[in-house]
mmCIF file of C-alpha atoms and ligand atoms in Angstrom:
data_model
loop_
_atom_site.group_PDB
_atom_site.id
_atom_site.type_symbol
_atom_site.label_atom_id
_atom_site.label_comp_id
_atom_site.label_asym_id
_atom_site.label_seq_id
_atom_site.Cartn_x
_atom_site.Cartn_y
_atom_site.Cartn_z
ATOM 1 C CA UNK Y 277 -20.301 14.123 40.839
ATOM 2 C CA UNK Y 278 -24.037 14.905 41.000
ATOM 3 C CA UNK Y 279 -25.978 13.912 38.066
ATOM 4 C CA UNK Y 280 -26.177 17.461 37.013
ATOM 5 C CA UNK Y 281 -22.396 17.743 37.037
ATOM 6 C CA UNK Y 282 -22.001 14.273 34.951
ATOM 7 C CA UNK Y 283 -24.538 15.659 32.283
ATOM 8 C CA UNK Y 284 -22.602 19.142 31.975
ATOM 9 C CA UNK Y 285 -19.539 17.225 31.731
ATOM 10 C CA UNK Y 286 -20.760 14.855 29.197
ATOM 11 C CA UNK Y 287 -22.222 17.755 27.225
ATOM 12 C CA UNK Y 288 -18.878 19.548 27.347
ATOM 13 C CA UNK Y 289 -16.829 16.717 26.346
ATOM 14 C CA UNK Y 290 -19.433 15.588 23.601
ATOM 15 C CA UNK Y 291 -19.893 12.177 25.213
ATOM 16 C CA UNK Y 292 -23.056 10.203 24.382
ATOM 17 C CA UNK Y 293 -23.716 7.166 26.325
ATOM 18 C CA UNK Y 294 -26.106 4.343 25.783
ATOM 19 C CA UNK Y 295 -26.903 0.995 27.879
ATOM 20 C CA UNK Y 296 -28.035 0.020 31.264
ATOM 21 C CA UNK Y 297 -26.465 1.508 34.586
ATOM 22 C CA UNK Y 298 -24.105 3.613 32.686
ATOM 23 C CA UNK Y 299 -21.133 4.595 35.357
ATOM 24 C CA UNK Y 300 -20.281 8.175 35.793
ATOM 25 C CA UNK Y 301 -17.028 9.442 33.734
ATOM 26 C CA UNK Y 302 -13.729 10.087 35.596
ATOM 27 C CA UNK Y 303 -12.381 13.614 35.271
ATOM 28 C CA UNK Y 304 -9.048 12.898 36.478
ATOM 29 C CA UNK Y 305 -6.453 9.889 36.235
ATOM 30 C CA UNK Y 306 -6.441 8.994 39.685
ATOM 31 C CA UNK Y 307 -10.468 8.556 39.964
ATOM 32 C CA UNK Y 308 -10.147 5.788 37.570
ATOM 33 C CA UNK Y 309 -8.471 3.415 40.263
ATOM 34 C CA UNK Y 310 -5.595 2.313 38.195
ATOM 35 C CA UNK Y 311 -2.379 0.789 39.875
ATOM 36 C CA UNK Y 312 0.135 3.286 40.951
ATOM 37 C CA UNK Y 313 2.650 2.493 38.141
ATOM 38 C CA UNK Y 314 0.192 3.264 35.724
ATOM 39 C CA UNK Y 315 -0.224 6.755 37.130
ATOM 40 C CA UNK Y 316 3.571 7.078 37.222
ATOM 41 C CA UNK Y 317 3.788 6.346 33.436
ATOM 42 C CA UNK Y 318 0.961 8.749 32.679
ATOM 43 C CA UNK Y 319 2.688 11.512 34.357
ATOM 44 C CA UNK Y 320 5.937 10.703 32.882
ATOM 45 C CA UNK Y 321 4.349 10.846 29.578
ATOM 46 C CA UNK Y 322 3.028 14.382 30.422
ATOM 47 C CA UNK Y 323 -0.559 13.558 30.093
ATOM 48 C CA UNK Y 324 -2.833 16.265 31.842
ATOM 49 C CA UNK Y 325 -6.199 14.694 31.832
ATOM 50 C CA UNK Y 326 -8.036 11.601 30.416
ATOM 51 C CA UNK Y 327 -9.461 12.192 26.701
ATOM 52 C CA UNK Y 328 -13.192 12.020 26.708
ATOM 53 C CA UNK Y 329 -13.207 8.489 25.630
ATOM 54 C CA UNK Y 330 -10.944 7.428 28.425
ATOM 55 C CA UNK Y 331 -12.979 9.517 30.874
ATOM 56 C CA UNK Y 332 -16.082 7.615 30.169
ATOM 57 C CA UNK Y 333 -14.669 4.295 28.619
ATOM 58 C CA UNK Y 334 -12.541 3.468 31.666
ATOM 59 C CA UNK Y 335 -15.230 3.282 34.160
ATOM 60 C CA UNK Y 336 -17.395 1.306 31.707
ATOM 61 C CA UNK Y 337 -14.526 -1.161 30.823
ATOM 62 C CA UNK Y 338 -13.615 -1.618 34.510
ATOM 63 C CA UNK Y 339 -17.482 -2.518 35.268
ATOM 64 C CA UNK Y 340 -16.502 -5.891 33.557
ATOM 65 C CA UNK Y 341 -19.222 -5.176 30.897
ATOM 66 C CA UNK Y 342 -19.246 -5.454 27.009
ATOM 67 C CA UNK Y 343 -18.790 -2.050 25.275
ATOM 68 C CA UNK Y 344 -18.644 -0.407 21.982
ATOM 69 C CA UNK Y 345 -16.360 2.812 22.087
ATOM 70 C CA UNK Y 346 -16.403 5.125 19.225
ATOM 71 C CA UNK Y 347 -13.999 8.178 18.798
ATOM 72 C CA UNK Y 348 -12.010 9.767 16.175
ATOM 73 C CA UNK Y 349 -8.272 8.726 15.326
ATOM 74 C CA UNK Y 350 -5.975 10.178 17.892
ATOM 75 C CA UNK Y 351 -8.249 10.118 20.700
ATOM 76 C CA UNK Y 352 -6.690 7.711 22.977
ATOM 77 C CA UNK Y 353 -8.558 4.536 22.281
ATOM 78 C CA UNK Y 354 -5.494 2.349 22.709
ATOM 79 C CA UNK Y 355 -5.237 3.239 26.498
ATOM 80 C CA UNK Y 356 -8.910 3.199 26.774
ATOM 81 C CA UNK Y 357 -8.857 -0.445 26.760
ATOM 82 C CA UNK Y 358 -5.118 -1.193 27.637
ATOM 83 C CA UNK Y 359 -5.127 -0.046 31.149
ATOM 84 C CA UNK Y 360 -8.513 -1.590 32.116
ATOM 85 C CA UNK Y 361 -6.687 -4.827 30.665
ATOM 86 C CA UNK Y 362 -3.865 -4.467 33.023
ATOM 87 C CA UNK Y 363 -6.270 -4.255 36.093
ATOM 88 C CA UNK Y 364 -8.217 -7.251 34.582
ATOM 89 C CA UNK Y 365 -5.117 -9.237 34.392
ATOM 90 C CA UNK Y 366 -3.954 -8.469 37.779
ATOM 91 C CA UNK Y 367 -7.337 -9.483 39.043
ATOM 92 C CA UNK Y 368 -7.007 -13.053 37.641
ATOM 93 C CA UNK Y 369 -5.033 -16.099 38.956
ATOM 94 C CA UNK Y 370 -1.328 -16.086 37.570
ATOM 95 C CA UNK Y 371 -0.618 -18.115 34.532
ATOM 96 C CA UNK Y 372 0.356 -21.762 34.953
ATOM 97 C CA UNK Y 373 2.343 -23.812 32.415
ATOM 98 C CA UNK Y 374 0.426 -24.249 29.291
ATOM 99 C CA UNK Y 375 -2.131 -21.538 29.813
ATOM 100 C CA UNK Y 376 -2.653 -19.038 27.023
ATOM 101 C CA UNK Y 377 -3.184 -15.120 27.376
ATOM 102 C CA UNK Y 378 -5.763 -13.633 29.578
ATOM 103 C CA UNK Y 379 -6.125 -10.739 27.298
ATOM 104 C CA UNK Y 380 -6.558 -10.958 23.441
ATOM 105 C CA UNK Y 381 -6.430 -7.706 21.280
ATOM 106 C CA UNK Y 382 -7.373 -8.219 17.678
ATOM 107 C CA UNK Y 383 -6.214 -5.741 15.155
ATOM 108 C CA UNK Y 384 -6.563 -5.491 11.366
ATOM 109 C CA UNK Y 385 -3.151 -4.680 10.500
ATOM 110 C CA UNK Y 386 0.341 -5.541 11.555
ATOM 111 C CA UNK Y 387 1.309 -1.981 11.819
ATOM 112 C CA UNK Y 388 -1.801 -1.341 14.176
ATOM 113 C CA UNK Y 389 -0.764 -4.315 16.074
ATOM 114 C CA UNK Y 390 2.837 -3.315 16.749
ATOM 115 C CA UNK Y 391 1.712 0.214 17.615
ATOM 116 C CA UNK Y 392 -0.560 -1.174 20.112
ATOM 117 C CA UNK Y 393 2.247 -3.399 21.659
ATOM 118 C CA UNK Y 394 4.267 -0.429 21.771
ATOM 119 C CA UNK Y 395 1.691 1.370 23.865
ATOM 120 C CA UNK Y 396 1.202 -1.609 26.030
ATOM 121 C CA UNK Y 397 5.017 -1.826 26.549
ATOM 122 C CA UNK Y 398 5.298 1.562 27.950
ATOM 123 C CA UNK Y 399 3.115 0.470 30.960
ATOM 124 C CA UNK Y 400 3.716 -3.230 30.777
ATOM 125 C CA UNK Y 401 7.533 -2.867 31.540
ATOM 126 C CA UNK Y 402 6.632 -1.570 35.009
ATOM 127 C CA UNK Y 403 4.476 -4.507 36.046
ATOM 128 C CA UNK Y 404 4.998 -8.280 35.625
ATOM 129 C CA UNK Y 405 2.495 -8.238 32.778
ATOM 130 C CA UNK Y 406 3.922 -9.791 29.555
ATOM 131 C CA UNK Y 407 2.707 -8.907 26.245
ATOM 132 C CA UNK Y 408 3.331 -10.146 22.585
ATOM 133 C CA UNK Y 409 2.452 -9.388 19.166
ATOM 134 C CA UNK Y 410 1.484 -12.031 16.760
ATOM 135 C CA UNK Y 411 1.270 -11.092 13.072
ATOM 136 C CA UNK Y 412 1.826 -12.339 9.580
ATOM 137 C CA UNK Y 413 4.962 -11.745 7.392
ATOM 138 C CA UNK Y 414 7.444 -12.095 10.164
ATOM 139 C CA UNK Y 415 9.220 -15.208 11.255
ATOM 140 C CA UNK Y 416 7.221 -17.335 13.436
ATOM 141 C CA UNK Y 417 10.081 -18.880 15.686
ATOM 142 C CA UNK Y 418 10.382 -15.636 18.258
ATOM 143 C CA UNK Y 419 6.504 -15.346 18.327
ATOM 144 C CA UNK Y 420 6.183 -18.943 19.145
ATOM 145 C CA UNK Y 421 8.779 -18.608 21.990
ATOM 146 C CA UNK Y 422 7.090 -15.845 23.395
ATOM 147 C CA UNK Y 423 3.969 -17.697 23.361
ATOM 148 C CA UNK Y 424 5.549 -20.743 24.757
ATOM 149 C CA UNK Y 425 7.170 -18.873 27.842
ATOM 150 C CA UNK Y 426 3.725 -17.369 28.758
ATOM 151 C CA UNK Y 427 2.015 -14.013 28.042
ATOM 152 C CA UNK Y 428 -0.799 -12.381 29.700
ATOM 153 C CA UNK Y 429 -1.612 -10.439 26.627
ATOM 154 C CA UNK Y 430 -1.570 -11.211 22.911
ATOM 155 C CA UNK Y 431 -1.950 -8.418 20.317
ATOM 156 C CA UNK Y 432 -2.449 -10.207 17.063
ATOM 157 C CA UNK Y 433 -4.062 -10.178 13.530
ATOM 158 C CA UNK Y 434 -6.490 -12.732 12.922
ATOM 159 C CA UNK Y 435 -4.634 -14.810 10.389
ATOM 160 C CA UNK Y 436 -1.381 -15.539 12.167
ATOM 161 C CA UNK Y 437 -3.290 -16.016 15.524
ATOM 162 C CA UNK Y 438 -5.333 -18.810 13.817
ATOM 163 C CA UNK Y 439 -2.113 -20.405 12.569
ATOM 164 C CA UNK Y 440 -0.604 -20.288 15.966
ATOM 165 C CA UNK Y 441 -3.879 -21.772 17.519
ATOM 166 C CA UNK Y 442 -4.000 -24.757 14.802
ATOM 167 C CA UNK Y 443 -0.310 -25.386 15.593
ATOM 168 C CA UNK Y 444 -1.323 -25.560 19.089
ATOM 169 C CA UNK Y 445 1.400 -22.797 20.198
ATOM 170 C CA UNK Y 446 -1.281 -21.288 22.227
ATOM 171 C CA UNK Y 447 -4.757 -21.579 23.167
ATOM 172 C CA UNK Y 448 -7.663 -19.324 24.161
ATOM 173 C CA UNK Y 449 -9.011 -21.053 27.325
ATOM 174 C CA UNK Y 450 -7.993 -18.372 29.813
ATOM 175 C CA UNK Y 451 -9.143 -15.574 27.760
ATOM 176 C CA UNK Y 452 -11.649 -13.357 29.549
ATOM 177 C CA UNK Y 453 -11.006 -9.786 27.882
ATOM 178 C CA UNK Y 454 -11.233 -9.671 24.430
ATOM 179 C CA UNK Y 455 -10.549 -6.356 22.294
ATOM 180 C CA UNK Y 456 -11.556 -5.584 18.751
ATOM 181 C CA UNK Y 457 -9.476 -2.450 17.732
ATOM 182 C CA UNK Y 458 -10.760 -0.626 14.422
ATOM 183 C CA UNK Y 459 -13.711 -3.123 15.050
ATOM 184 C CA UNK Y 460 -15.831 -1.845 12.104
ATOM 185 C CA UNK Y 461 -13.049 -2.851 9.965
ATOM 186 C CA UNK Y 462 -12.395 -6.129 11.459
ATOM 187 C CA UNK Y 463 -16.111 -7.117 11.209
ATOM 188 C CA UNK Y 464 -16.994 -5.664 7.994
ATOM 189 C CA UNK Y 465 -13.960 -5.876 5.748
ATOM 190 C CA UNK Y 466 -13.599 -9.681 5.191
ATOM 191 C CA UNK Y 467 -12.310 -10.615 8.824
ATOM 192 C CA UNK Y 468 -15.718 -11.679 9.794
ATOM 193 C CA UNK Y 469 -15.135 -15.654 9.310
ATOM 194 C CA UNK Y 470 -11.779 -15.432 11.211
ATOM 195 C CA UNK Y 471 -13.284 -13.429 14.055
ATOM 196 C CA UNK Y 472 -16.034 -15.977 14.187
ATOM 197 C CA UNK Y 473 -13.488 -18.702 14.131
ATOM 198 C CA UNK Y 474 -11.476 -17.142 17.016
ATOM 199 C CA UNK Y 475 -14.451 -16.163 19.209
ATOM 200 C CA UNK Y 476 -15.800 -19.788 19.031
ATOM 201 C CA UNK Y 477 -12.686 -20.595 21.096
ATOM 202 C CA UNK Y 478 -13.006 -18.266 23.728
ATOM 203 C CA UNK Y 479 -15.350 -18.675 26.748
ATOM 204 C CA UNK Y 480 -18.849 -17.003 26.248
ATOM 205 C CA UNK Y 481 -18.778 -15.329 29.797
ATOM 206 C CA UNK Y 482 -15.732 -13.412 28.525
ATOM 207 C CA UNK Y 483 -15.665 -9.317 28.195
ATOM 208 C CA UNK Y 484 -15.782 -8.224 24.885
ATOM 209 C CA UNK Y 485 -14.804 -4.557 23.753
ATOM 210 C CA UNK Y 486 -15.005 -2.881 20.386
ATOM 211 C CA UNK Y 487 -13.135 0.247 19.790
ATOM 212 C CA UNK Y 488 -13.455 2.182 16.349
ATOM 213 C CA UNK Y 489 -13.220 5.521 14.787
ATOM 214 C CA UNK Y 490 -16.266 5.094 12.459
ATOM 215 C CA UNK Y 491 -19.355 2.939 13.119
ATOM 216 C CA UNK Y 492 -21.335 2.266 10.207
ATOM 217 C CA UNK Y 493 -24.947 1.085 10.677
ATOM 218 C CA UNK Y 494 -24.371 -1.996 8.843
ATOM 219 C CA UNK Y 495 -21.407 -3.299 11.082
ATOM 220 C CA UNK Y 496 -23.777 -2.826 14.254
ATOM 221 C CA UNK Y 497 -26.046 -5.715 13.849
ATOM 222 C CA UNK Y 498 -23.112 -8.114 13.039
ATOM 223 C CA UNK Y 499 -21.147 -6.671 15.997
ATOM 224 C CA UNK Y 500 -23.979 -7.150 18.531
ATOM 225 C CA UNK Y 501 -24.006 -10.851 18.168
ATOM 226 C CA UNK Y 502 -20.786 -11.085 19.768
ATOM 227 C CA UNK Y 503 -21.911 -8.874 22.649
ATOM 228 C CA UNK Y 504 -23.836 -9.130 25.841
ATOM 229 C CA UNK Y 505 -25.781 -6.197 27.161
ATOM 230 C CA UNK Y 506 -23.067 -3.694 26.071
ATOM 231 C CA UNK Y 507 -22.454 -0.155 26.901
ATOM 232 C CA UNK Y 508 -21.888 2.240 24.005
ATOM 233 C CA UNK Y 509 -20.052 5.402 24.264
ATOM 234 C CA UNK Y 510 -19.566 7.834 21.205
ATOM 235 C CA UNK Y 511 -17.508 10.884 21.258
ATOM 236 C CA UNK Y 512 -18.535 13.602 18.992
ATOM 237 C CA UNK Y 513 -21.351 13.192 16.673
ATOM 238 C CA UNK Y 514 -23.403 9.803 16.693
ATOM 239 C CA UNK Y 515 -23.812 10.336 12.800
ATOM 240 C CA UNK Y 516 -21.190 9.238 10.805
ATOM 241 C CA UNK Y 517 -19.060 12.253 9.287
ATOM 242 C CA UNK Y 518 -15.820 13.296 8.283
ATOM 243 C CA UNK Y 519 -13.256 14.521 10.519
ATOM 244 C CA UNK Y 520 -13.712 18.414 10.793
ATOM 245 C CA UNK Y 521 -10.137 19.081 11.290
ATOM 246 C CA UNK Y 522 -9.250 17.861 8.070
ATOM 247 C CA UNK Y 523 -9.751 19.798 4.758
ATOM 248 C CA UNK Y 524 -11.068 17.430 2.383
ATOM 249 C CA UNK Y 525 -11.162 18.270 -1.603
ATOM 250 C CA UNK Y 526 -12.524 15.997 -3.850
ATOM 251 C CA UNK Y 527 -11.920 15.852 -7.523
ATOM 252 C CA UNK Y 528 -13.578 13.518 -9.933
ATOM 253 C CA UNK Y 529 -11.317 12.755 -12.969
ATOM 254 C CA UNK Y 530 -11.352 10.212 -15.425
ATOM 255 C CA UNK Y 531 -8.977 7.432 -15.445
ATOM 256 C CA UNK Y 532 -6.624 8.680 -18.061
ATOM 257 C CA UNK Y 533 -6.411 12.039 -16.407
ATOM 258 C CA UNK Y 534 -5.556 10.748 -13.094
ATOM 259 C CA UNK Y 535 -1.807 10.151 -13.383
ATOM 260 C CA UNK Y 536 -1.196 13.762 -14.772
ATOM 261 C CA UNK Y 537 -3.418 15.132 -12.069
ATOM 262 C CA UNK Y 538 -1.431 13.273 -9.499
ATOM 263 C CA UNK Y 539 1.773 14.832 -10.990
ATOM 264 C CA UNK Y 540 0.486 18.365 -10.962
ATOM 265 C CA UNK Y 541 -0.839 17.868 -7.334
ATOM 266 C CA UNK Y 542 2.548 16.595 -6.375
ATOM 267 C CA UNK Y 543 4.351 19.841 -7.986
ATOM 268 C CA UNK Y 544 2.091 21.960 -6.148
ATOM 269 C CA UNK Y 545 2.237 20.309 -2.743
ATOM 270 C CA UNK Y 546 6.005 19.230 -2.551
ATOM 271 C CA UNK Y 547 6.941 21.986 -0.010
ATOM 272 C CA UNK Y 548 8.538 19.172 2.437
ATOM 273 C CA UNK Y 549 5.058 17.865 3.638
ATOM 274 C CA UNK Y 550 4.832 14.011 3.720
ATOM 275 C CA UNK Y 551 2.377 13.014 1.164
ATOM 276 C CA UNK Y 552 0.621 9.593 1.193
ATOM 277 C CA UNK Y 553 -0.992 8.374 -1.987
ATOM 278 C CA UNK Y 554 -3.688 5.680 -1.418
ATOM 279 C CA UNK Y 555 -4.320 3.261 -4.316
ATOM 280 C CA UNK Y 556 -6.999 0.792 -4.107
ATOM 281 C CA UNK Y 557 -5.183 -2.412 -5.372
ATOM 282 C CA UNK Y 558 -1.633 -3.882 -4.738
ATOM 283 C CA UNK Y 559 -1.046 -3.966 -8.529
ATOM 284 C CA UNK Y 560 -1.987 -0.465 -9.062
ATOM 285 C CA UNK Y 561 0.334 0.596 -6.131
ATOM 286 C CA UNK Y 562 3.235 -1.129 -7.614
ATOM 287 C CA UNK Y 563 2.325 0.494 -11.134
ATOM 288 C CA UNK Y 564 2.070 4.212 -9.876
ATOM 289 C CA UNK Y 565 5.104 3.699 -7.570
ATOM 290 C CA UNK Y 566 7.194 2.431 -10.633
ATOM 291 C CA UNK Y 567 5.844 5.368 -12.781
ATOM 292 C CA UNK Y 568 6.512 8.192 -10.024
ATOM 293 C CA UNK Y 569 10.197 6.781 -9.592
ATOM 294 C CA UNK Y 570 10.763 6.897 -13.482
ATOM 295 C CA UNK Y 571 9.384 10.403 -13.662
ATOM 296 C CA UNK Y 572 11.725 11.345 -10.916
ATOM 297 C CA UNK Y 573 9.690 11.355 -7.759
ATOM 298 C CA UNK Y 574 11.172 9.057 -5.304
ATOM 299 C CA UNK Y 575 8.218 7.141 -3.684
ATOM 300 C CA UNK Y 576 8.172 4.170 -1.541
ATOM 301 C CA UNK Y 577 5.205 1.883 -1.258
ATOM 302 C CA UNK Y 578 3.698 -0.465 1.289
ATOM 303 C CA UNK Y 579 0.995 -3.044 0.568
ATOM 304 C CA UNK Y 580 0.028 -6.591 1.683
ATOM 305 C CA UNK Y 581 2.396 -8.499 -0.564
ATOM 306 C CA UNK Y 582 5.676 -6.584 0.718
ATOM 307 C CA UNK Y 583 7.626 -8.233 3.320
ATOM 308 C CA UNK Y 584 7.163 -7.354 6.840
ATOM 309 C CA UNK Y 585 10.840 -5.984 6.948
ATOM 310 C CA UNK Y 586 10.290 -3.836 3.934
ATOM 311 C CA UNK Y 587 7.013 -2.525 5.174
ATOM 312 C CA UNK Y 588 8.615 -1.461 8.663
ATOM 313 C CA UNK Y 589 11.388 -0.023 6.783
ATOM 314 C CA UNK Y 590 9.286 1.943 4.261
ATOM 315 C CA UNK Y 591 7.048 3.006 7.132
ATOM 316 C CA UNK Y 592 9.974 4.288 9.270
ATOM 317 C CA UNK Y 593 11.381 6.272 6.298
ATOM 318 C CA UNK Y 594 8.204 7.852 5.869
ATOM 319 C CA UNK Y 595 7.235 8.678 9.229
ATOM 320 C CA UNK Y 596 10.568 10.239 10.069
ATOM 321 C CA UNK Y 597 10.594 12.235 6.866
ATOM 322 C CA UNK Y 598 13.574 10.807 5.350
ATOM 323 C CA UNK Y 599 11.130 9.717 2.527
ATOM 324 C CA UNK Y 600 8.434 12.147 1.576
ATOM 325 C CA UNK Y 601 6.235 10.193 -0.727
ATOM 326 C CA UNK Y 602 4.448 7.064 0.210
ATOM 327 C CA UNK Y 603 2.000 5.009 -1.924
ATOM 328 C CA UNK Y 604 -0.149 2.412 -0.020
ATOM 329 C CA UNK Y 605 -3.012 0.365 -0.185
ATOM 330 C CA UNK Y 606 -5.627 0.497 2.720
ATOM 331 C CA UNK Y 607 -2.840 -1.331 4.928
ATOM 332 C CA UNK Y 608 -1.820 2.213 6.132
ATOM 333 C CA UNK Y 609 -5.475 3.459 6.263
ATOM 334 C CA UNK Y 610 -5.573 3.602 10.173
ATOM 335 C CA UNK Y 611 -3.093 4.283 12.812
ATOM 336 C CA UNK Y 612 -0.559 6.266 11.064
ATOM 337 C CA UNK Y 613 -1.375 9.195 13.299
ATOM 338 C CA UNK Y 614 -1.012 12.817 11.952
ATOM 339 C CA UNK Y 615 0.086 12.790 8.310
ATOM 340 C CA UNK Y 616 -0.088 16.208 6.384
ATOM 341 C CA UNK Y 617 -1.673 15.162 3.090
ATOM 342 C CA UNK Y 618 -4.007 12.265 2.436
ATOM 343 C CA UNK Y 619 -4.381 11.707 -1.276
ATOM 344 C CA UNK Y 620 -6.671 9.038 -2.624
ATOM 345 C CA UNK Y 621 -5.976 7.938 -6.010
ATOM 346 C CA UNK Y 622 -7.256 4.861 -7.773
ATOM 347 C CA UNK Y 623 -5.523 4.996 -11.130
ATOM 348 C CA UNK Y 624 -6.657 2.014 -12.970
HETATM 349 P P1 ADP D 706 -6.577 6.063 18.767
HETATM 350 O O1 ADP D 706 -6.472 4.900 18.707
HETATM 351 O O2 ADP D 706 -8.038 6.740 19.436
HETATM 352 O O3 ADP D 706 -6.330 6.831 17.383
HETATM 353 P P2 ADP D 706 -4.239 6.440 20.258
HETATM 354 O O4 ADP D 706 -4.548 5.343 21.249
HETATM 355 O O5 ADP D 706 -3.324 5.796 19.085
HETATM 356 O O6 ADP D 706 -5.320 6.958 19.469
HETATM 357 O O7 ADP D 706 -3.451 7.532 20.863
HETATM 358 C C1 ADP D 706 -2.983 8.880 20.116
HETATM 359 C C2 ADP D 706 -1.784 9.287 21.015
HETATM 360 O O8 ADP D 706 -2.403 10.021 22.138
HETATM 361 C C3 ADP D 706 -0.837 8.397 21.491
HETATM 362 O O9 ADP D 706 0.395 8.671 21.235
HETATM 363 C C4 ADP D 706 -1.198 8.231 22.944
HETATM 364 O O10 ADP D 706 0.058 7.989 23.548
HETATM 365 C C5 ADP D 706 -1.515 9.830 23.142
HETATM 366 N N1 ADP D 706 -2.613 9.546 24.441
HETATM 367 C C6 ADP D 706 -3.271 8.667 24.889
HETATM 368 N N2 ADP D 706 -4.018 9.183 25.988
HETATM 369 C C7 ADP D 706 -3.724 10.678 26.202
HETATM 370 C C8 ADP D 706 -4.008 11.544 27.283
HETATM 371 N N3 ADP D 706 -4.993 11.233 28.213
HETATM 372 N N4 ADP D 706 -3.462 12.842 26.929
HETATM 373 C C9 ADP D 706 -2.516 13.026 26.003
HETATM 374 N N5 ADP D 706 -2.202 12.089 25.015
HETATM 375 C C10 ADP D 706 -2.842 10.928 25.125
HETATM 376 MG MG1 MG D 707 -6.331 3.160 17.734
#
């Protein structure tokens, strides 16, 4: 592509780039230089062209440089870092007995970690690259077995990963490709000490990649401490704004009015759509769920105090539409895909 074509393409795709020596985007899958099996899986999945974050993020990630990638939910960020991760792994010496992973993907919640691994699994099953998911709330035994048999890619939540490191079930000495998915949340919302601890065990010349749908200013300076000469790519407006494809209605009501207002909304909206009700606290979540059930609304709930099995089951019921109302704390705030209604409700 000529510089002019690049500018036109970036303009059309709403791509903004920052950094030194930014590579040109790739307009088609085969231009990215991925192994044949990746292209085969892509065509089997029926993908037609790279999404904008992939078009610009892939050549950046494949340069081996650090990067910050910002694009809205559902824009294909997972493959933006996973496919370059496969290329990265293939270029490293094979693991030997006692080696930890080469790629580490950190995610804020178990739900997201599991989804990322599913995406990795679609491609990994066609290569010899193994991946596993390390997250709290599930038995450690199978996770330890995976770690001990050797995995090139770990996708994990910070707490359980630190447990595994402290118990020496794995180590980060071979990590050269580090991903923080939903990075703003990872850095901003209380994970910073754990992230710091994990990063301190990884060699400083690693490649670090951040991906997020939102990128508040406050996160930027914190984020940059762990990056070296990064690229930055933003799809859409560089200014944080609400997703234009979602109709957002905000009502301000007093605490005592909230529950009745919720019931009235449910009555208006119950047309077979799935309804997700966010509640600020775990306790509030339990209270609203109990009250709804007593009032004849069969709500299910997920939050951080529920067992992993229960969370998995509730999420599956909700996603499949077998159960139409789910209450949740922000464990469900990301990565659930396209759900019809998002209610935000803080009752107490
Ligand atoms: P994000 O992390 O940006 O929210 P995901 O990586 O979860 O988005 O991707 C959302 C969905 O889009 C997934 O089901 C994924 O398989 C699909 N997807 C990814 N890349 C493409 C593409 N190039 N064309 C079509 N669908 C894609
Ligand atoms: Mg994602």
